[in-house]
mmCIF file of C-alpha atoms in Angstrom:
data_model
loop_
_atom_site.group_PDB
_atom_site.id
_atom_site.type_symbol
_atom_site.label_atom_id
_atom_site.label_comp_id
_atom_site.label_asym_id
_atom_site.label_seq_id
_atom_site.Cartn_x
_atom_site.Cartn_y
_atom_site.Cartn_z
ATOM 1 C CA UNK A 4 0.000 0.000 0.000
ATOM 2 C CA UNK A 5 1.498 3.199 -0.880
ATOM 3 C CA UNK A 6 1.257 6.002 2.429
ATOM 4 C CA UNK A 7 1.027 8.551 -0.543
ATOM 5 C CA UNK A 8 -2.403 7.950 -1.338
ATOM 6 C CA UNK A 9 -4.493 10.173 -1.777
ATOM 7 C CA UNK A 10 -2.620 12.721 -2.731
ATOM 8 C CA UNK A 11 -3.498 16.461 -3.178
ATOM 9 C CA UNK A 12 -1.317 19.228 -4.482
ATOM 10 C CA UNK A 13 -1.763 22.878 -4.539
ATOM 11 C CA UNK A 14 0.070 25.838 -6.235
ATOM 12 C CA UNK A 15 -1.195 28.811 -7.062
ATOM 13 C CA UNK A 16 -4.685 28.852 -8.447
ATOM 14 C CA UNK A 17 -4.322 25.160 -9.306
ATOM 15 C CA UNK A 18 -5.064 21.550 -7.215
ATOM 16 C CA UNK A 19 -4.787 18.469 -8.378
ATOM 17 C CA UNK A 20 -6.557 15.912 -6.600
ATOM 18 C CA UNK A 21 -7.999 12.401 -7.070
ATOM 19 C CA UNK A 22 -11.366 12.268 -8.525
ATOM 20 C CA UNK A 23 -14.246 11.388 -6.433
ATOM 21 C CA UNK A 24 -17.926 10.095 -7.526
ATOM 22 C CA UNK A 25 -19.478 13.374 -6.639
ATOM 23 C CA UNK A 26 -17.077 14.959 -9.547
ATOM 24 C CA UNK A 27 -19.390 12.598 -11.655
ATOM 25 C CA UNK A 28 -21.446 15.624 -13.602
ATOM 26 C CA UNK A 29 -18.339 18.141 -13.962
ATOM 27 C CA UNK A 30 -16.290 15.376 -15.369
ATOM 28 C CA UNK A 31 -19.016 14.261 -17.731
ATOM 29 C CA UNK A 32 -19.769 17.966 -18.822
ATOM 30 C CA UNK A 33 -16.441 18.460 -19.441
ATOM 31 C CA UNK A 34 -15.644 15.481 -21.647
ATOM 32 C CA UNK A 35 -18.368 15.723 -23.253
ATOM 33 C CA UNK A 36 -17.799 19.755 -24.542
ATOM 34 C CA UNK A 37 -14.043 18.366 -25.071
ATOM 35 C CA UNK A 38 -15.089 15.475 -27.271
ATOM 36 C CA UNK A 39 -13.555 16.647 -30.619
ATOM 37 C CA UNK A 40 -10.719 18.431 -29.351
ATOM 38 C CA UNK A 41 -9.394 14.900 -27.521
ATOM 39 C CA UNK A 42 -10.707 12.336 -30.040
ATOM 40 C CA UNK A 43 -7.325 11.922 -31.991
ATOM 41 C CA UNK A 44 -5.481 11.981 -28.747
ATOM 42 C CA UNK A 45 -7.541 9.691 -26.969
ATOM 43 C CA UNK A 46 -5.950 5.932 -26.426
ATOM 44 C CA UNK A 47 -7.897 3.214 -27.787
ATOM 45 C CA UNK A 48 -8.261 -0.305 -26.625
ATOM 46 C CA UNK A 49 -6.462 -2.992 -30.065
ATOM 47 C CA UNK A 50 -8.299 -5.647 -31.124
ATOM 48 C CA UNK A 51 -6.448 -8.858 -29.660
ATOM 49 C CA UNK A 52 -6.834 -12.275 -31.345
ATOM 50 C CA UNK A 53 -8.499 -14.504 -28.852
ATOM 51 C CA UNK A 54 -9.224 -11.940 -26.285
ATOM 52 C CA UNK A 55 -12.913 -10.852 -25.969
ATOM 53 C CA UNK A 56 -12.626 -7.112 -27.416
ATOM 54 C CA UNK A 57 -14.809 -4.591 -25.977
ATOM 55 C CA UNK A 58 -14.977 -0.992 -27.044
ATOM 56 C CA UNK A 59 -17.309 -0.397 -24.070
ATOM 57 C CA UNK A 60 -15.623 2.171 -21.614
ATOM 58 C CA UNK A 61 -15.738 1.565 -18.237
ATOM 59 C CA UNK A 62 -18.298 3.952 -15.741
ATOM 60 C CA UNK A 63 -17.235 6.971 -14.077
ATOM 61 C CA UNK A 64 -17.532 5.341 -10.754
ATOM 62 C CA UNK A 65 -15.932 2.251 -12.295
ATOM 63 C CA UNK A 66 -12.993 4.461 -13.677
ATOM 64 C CA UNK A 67 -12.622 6.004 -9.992
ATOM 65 C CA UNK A 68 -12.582 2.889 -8.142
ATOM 66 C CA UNK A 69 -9.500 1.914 -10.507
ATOM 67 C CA UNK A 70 -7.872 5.071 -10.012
ATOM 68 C CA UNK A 71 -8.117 4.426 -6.232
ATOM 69 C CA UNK A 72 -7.293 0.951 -6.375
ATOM 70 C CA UNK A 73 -3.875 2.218 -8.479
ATOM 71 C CA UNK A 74 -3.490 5.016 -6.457
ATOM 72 C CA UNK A 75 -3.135 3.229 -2.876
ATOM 73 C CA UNK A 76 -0.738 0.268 -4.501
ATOM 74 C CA UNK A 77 1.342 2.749 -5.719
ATOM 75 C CA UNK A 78 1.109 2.013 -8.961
ATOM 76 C CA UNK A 79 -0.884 4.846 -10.909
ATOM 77 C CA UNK A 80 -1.543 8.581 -9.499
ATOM 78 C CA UNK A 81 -4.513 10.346 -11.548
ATOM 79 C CA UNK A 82 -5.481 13.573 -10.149
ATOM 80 C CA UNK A 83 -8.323 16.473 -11.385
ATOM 81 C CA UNK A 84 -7.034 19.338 -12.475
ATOM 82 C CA UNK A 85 -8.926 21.891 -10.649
ATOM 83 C CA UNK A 86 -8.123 25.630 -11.299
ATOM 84 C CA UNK A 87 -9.430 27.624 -8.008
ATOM 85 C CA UNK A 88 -10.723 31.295 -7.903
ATOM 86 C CA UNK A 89 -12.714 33.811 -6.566
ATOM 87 C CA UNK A 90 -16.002 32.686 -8.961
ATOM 88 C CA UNK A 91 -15.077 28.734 -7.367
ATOM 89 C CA UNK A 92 -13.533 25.754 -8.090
ATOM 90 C CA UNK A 93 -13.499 24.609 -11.850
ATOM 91 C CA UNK A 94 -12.120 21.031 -13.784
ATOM 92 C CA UNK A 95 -9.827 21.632 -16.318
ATOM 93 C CA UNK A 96 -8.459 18.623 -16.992
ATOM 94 C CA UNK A 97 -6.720 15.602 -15.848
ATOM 95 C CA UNK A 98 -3.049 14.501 -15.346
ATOM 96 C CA UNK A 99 -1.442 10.713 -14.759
ATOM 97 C CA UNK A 100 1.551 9.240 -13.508
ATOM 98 C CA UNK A 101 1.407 5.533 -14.124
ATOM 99 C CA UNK A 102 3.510 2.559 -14.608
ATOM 100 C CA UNK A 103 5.325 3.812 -11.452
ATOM 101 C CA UNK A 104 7.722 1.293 -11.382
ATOM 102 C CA UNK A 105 10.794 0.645 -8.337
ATOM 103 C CA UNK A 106 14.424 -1.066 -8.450
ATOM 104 C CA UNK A 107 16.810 -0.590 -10.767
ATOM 105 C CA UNK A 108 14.413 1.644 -13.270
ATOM 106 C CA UNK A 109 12.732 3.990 -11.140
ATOM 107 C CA UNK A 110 10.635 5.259 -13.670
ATOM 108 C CA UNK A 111 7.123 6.266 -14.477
ATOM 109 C CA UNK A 112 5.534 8.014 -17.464
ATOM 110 C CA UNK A 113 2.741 11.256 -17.316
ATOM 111 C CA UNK A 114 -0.363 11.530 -19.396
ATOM 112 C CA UNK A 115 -2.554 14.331 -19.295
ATOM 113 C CA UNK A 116 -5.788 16.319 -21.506
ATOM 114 C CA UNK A 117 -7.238 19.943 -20.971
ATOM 115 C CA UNK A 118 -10.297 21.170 -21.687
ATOM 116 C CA UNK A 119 -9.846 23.261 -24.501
ATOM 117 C CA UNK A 120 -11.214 26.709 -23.106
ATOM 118 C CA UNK A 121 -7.781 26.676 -20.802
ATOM 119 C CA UNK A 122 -5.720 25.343 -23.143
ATOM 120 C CA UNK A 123 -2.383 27.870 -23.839
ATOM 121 C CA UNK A 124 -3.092 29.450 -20.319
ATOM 122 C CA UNK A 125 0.127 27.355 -18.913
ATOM 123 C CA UNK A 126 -2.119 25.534 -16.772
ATOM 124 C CA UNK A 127 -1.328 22.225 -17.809
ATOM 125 C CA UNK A 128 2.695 23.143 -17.695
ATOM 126 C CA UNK A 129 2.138 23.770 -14.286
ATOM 127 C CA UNK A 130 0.232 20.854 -13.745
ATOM 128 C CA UNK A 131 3.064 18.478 -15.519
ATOM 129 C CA UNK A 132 5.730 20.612 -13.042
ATOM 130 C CA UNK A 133 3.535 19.625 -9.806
ATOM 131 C CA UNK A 134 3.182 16.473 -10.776
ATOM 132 C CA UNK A 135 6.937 15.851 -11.714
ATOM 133 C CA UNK A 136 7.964 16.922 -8.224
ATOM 134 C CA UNK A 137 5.909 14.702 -6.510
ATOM 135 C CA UNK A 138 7.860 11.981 -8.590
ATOM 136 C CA UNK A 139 10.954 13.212 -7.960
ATOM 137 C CA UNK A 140 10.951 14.282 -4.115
ATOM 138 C CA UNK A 141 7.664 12.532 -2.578
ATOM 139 C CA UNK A 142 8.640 9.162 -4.726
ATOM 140 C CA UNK A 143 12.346 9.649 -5.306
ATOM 141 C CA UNK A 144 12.194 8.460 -9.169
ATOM 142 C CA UNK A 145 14.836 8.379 -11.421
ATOM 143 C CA UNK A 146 13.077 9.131 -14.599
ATOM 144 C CA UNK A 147 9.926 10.195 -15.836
ATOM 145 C CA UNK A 148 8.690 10.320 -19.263
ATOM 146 C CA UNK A 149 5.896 12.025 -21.762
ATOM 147 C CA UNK A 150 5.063 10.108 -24.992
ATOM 148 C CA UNK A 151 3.727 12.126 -27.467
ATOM 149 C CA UNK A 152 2.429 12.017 -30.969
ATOM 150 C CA UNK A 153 4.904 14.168 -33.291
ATOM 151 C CA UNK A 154 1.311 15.867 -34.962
ATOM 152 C CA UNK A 155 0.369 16.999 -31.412
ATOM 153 C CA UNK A 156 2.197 20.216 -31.060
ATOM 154 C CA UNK A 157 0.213 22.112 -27.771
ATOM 155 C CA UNK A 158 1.426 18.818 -26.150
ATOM 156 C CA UNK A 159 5.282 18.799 -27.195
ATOM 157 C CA UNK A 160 5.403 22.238 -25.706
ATOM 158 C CA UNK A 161 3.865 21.363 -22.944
ATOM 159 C CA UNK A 162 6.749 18.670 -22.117
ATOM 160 C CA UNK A 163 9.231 21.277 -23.203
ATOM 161 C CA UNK A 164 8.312 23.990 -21.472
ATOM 162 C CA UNK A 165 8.364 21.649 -18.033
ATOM 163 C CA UNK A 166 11.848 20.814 -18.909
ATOM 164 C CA UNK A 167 11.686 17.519 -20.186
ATOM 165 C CA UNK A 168 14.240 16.551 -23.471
ATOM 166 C CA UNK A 169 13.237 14.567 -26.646
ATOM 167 C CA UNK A 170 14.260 11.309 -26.325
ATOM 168 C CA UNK A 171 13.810 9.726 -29.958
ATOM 169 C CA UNK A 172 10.958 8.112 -31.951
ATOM 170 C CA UNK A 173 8.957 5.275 -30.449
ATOM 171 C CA UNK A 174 7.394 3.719 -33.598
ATOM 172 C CA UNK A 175 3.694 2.095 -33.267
ATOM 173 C CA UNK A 176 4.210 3.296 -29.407
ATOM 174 C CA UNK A 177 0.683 3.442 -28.672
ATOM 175 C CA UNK A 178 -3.096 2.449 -29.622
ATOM 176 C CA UNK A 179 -5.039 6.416 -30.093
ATOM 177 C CA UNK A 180 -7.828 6.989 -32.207
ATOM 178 C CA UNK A 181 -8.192 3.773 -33.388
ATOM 179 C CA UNK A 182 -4.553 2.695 -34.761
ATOM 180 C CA UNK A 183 -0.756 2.020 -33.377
ATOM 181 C CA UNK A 184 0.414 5.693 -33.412
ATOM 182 C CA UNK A 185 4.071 7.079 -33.549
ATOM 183 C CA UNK A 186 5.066 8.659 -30.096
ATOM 184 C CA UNK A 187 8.157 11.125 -29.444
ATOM 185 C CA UNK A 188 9.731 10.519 -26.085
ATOM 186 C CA UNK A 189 10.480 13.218 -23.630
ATOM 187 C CA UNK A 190 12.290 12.611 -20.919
ATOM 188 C CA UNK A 191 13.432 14.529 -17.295
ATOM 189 C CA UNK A 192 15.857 12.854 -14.760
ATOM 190 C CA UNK A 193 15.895 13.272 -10.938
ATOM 191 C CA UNK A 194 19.531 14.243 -10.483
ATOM 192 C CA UNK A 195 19.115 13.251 -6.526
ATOM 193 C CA UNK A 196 18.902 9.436 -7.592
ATOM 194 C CA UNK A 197 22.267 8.366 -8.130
#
């Protein structure tokens, strides 16, 4: 059981937190106005030869029972991205570290979508940055990465801005939108883990 579970961290005008079945509506909403804006960035489930293939997505509640479940085995942190003001608290977006992964790698990779009214605000920079940190200081990885599609442009500068360094290509990388996509790999390395 990881003792970092749940986590919640706060800069500025922005907390990320896990998501809880009372977010239900505001997540919904806001996937729902965000539908074509993620689509082609969304990963898709392959069809498997012998493996019953379902293109089904699991529940809200279902998706925040896994996210728990990840969460306190140490394996996966996905946090809201709430941005917090004056006028109240509003979902953003969403941000994941997963495949956390101990021993001699060290290692876990970060995933994350905006809705598109705060996209190019530097929220989601700042998001990556928070999240990072915990990584490096709270988990005391090694390395962290970002796989991105090379089309996906708002994303690579994203991963640049938060200092992260193109790694090379990762051919057929990952299932999104339907096919084995092409991913550029960023990278950032904790310098405290010798």
């Amino acid at each position: 059981m990881s003792e970092h579970w749940p986590i919640f961290l706060t800069q500025g005008e922005l907390q990320l937190r896990p998501l809880r079945i009372r977010d239900r509506r505001r997540w919904l909403l806001v996937r729902a106005e965000n539908k074509d804006w993620l689509s082609e960035w969304e990963a898709t489930l392959p069809k498997v030869p012998g493996e019953k293939n379902s293109s089904q997505l699991p529940s809200f509640s279902e998706m925040v029972r896994w996210h728990r479940r990840e969460g306190r085995n140490g394996r996966s942190y996905s946090l809201a991205i709430w941005q917090i003001n004056q006028q109240g608290r509003n979902l953003i977006g969403q941000i994941t570290m997963g495949g956390v992964s101990y021993g001699a790698m060290r290692g876990a990779h970060i995933g994350y979508w905006i809705d598109r009214a705060y996209a190019n605000r530097g929220f989601t920079t700042q998001a990556v940055n928070m999240l990072t940190r915990f990584g490096f200081e709270e988990l005391a990885l090694h390395r962290i990465e970002i796989n991105i599609r090379p089309e996906n442009a708002p994303s690579i500068k994203v991963a640049e801005k938060a200092g992260y360094i193109f790694e090379g290509l990762r051919p057929r990388y990952l299932h999104i939108d339907g096919k084995w996509r092409d991913h550029h790999c960023y990278v950032k390395e904790n310098s405290q883990v010798i």
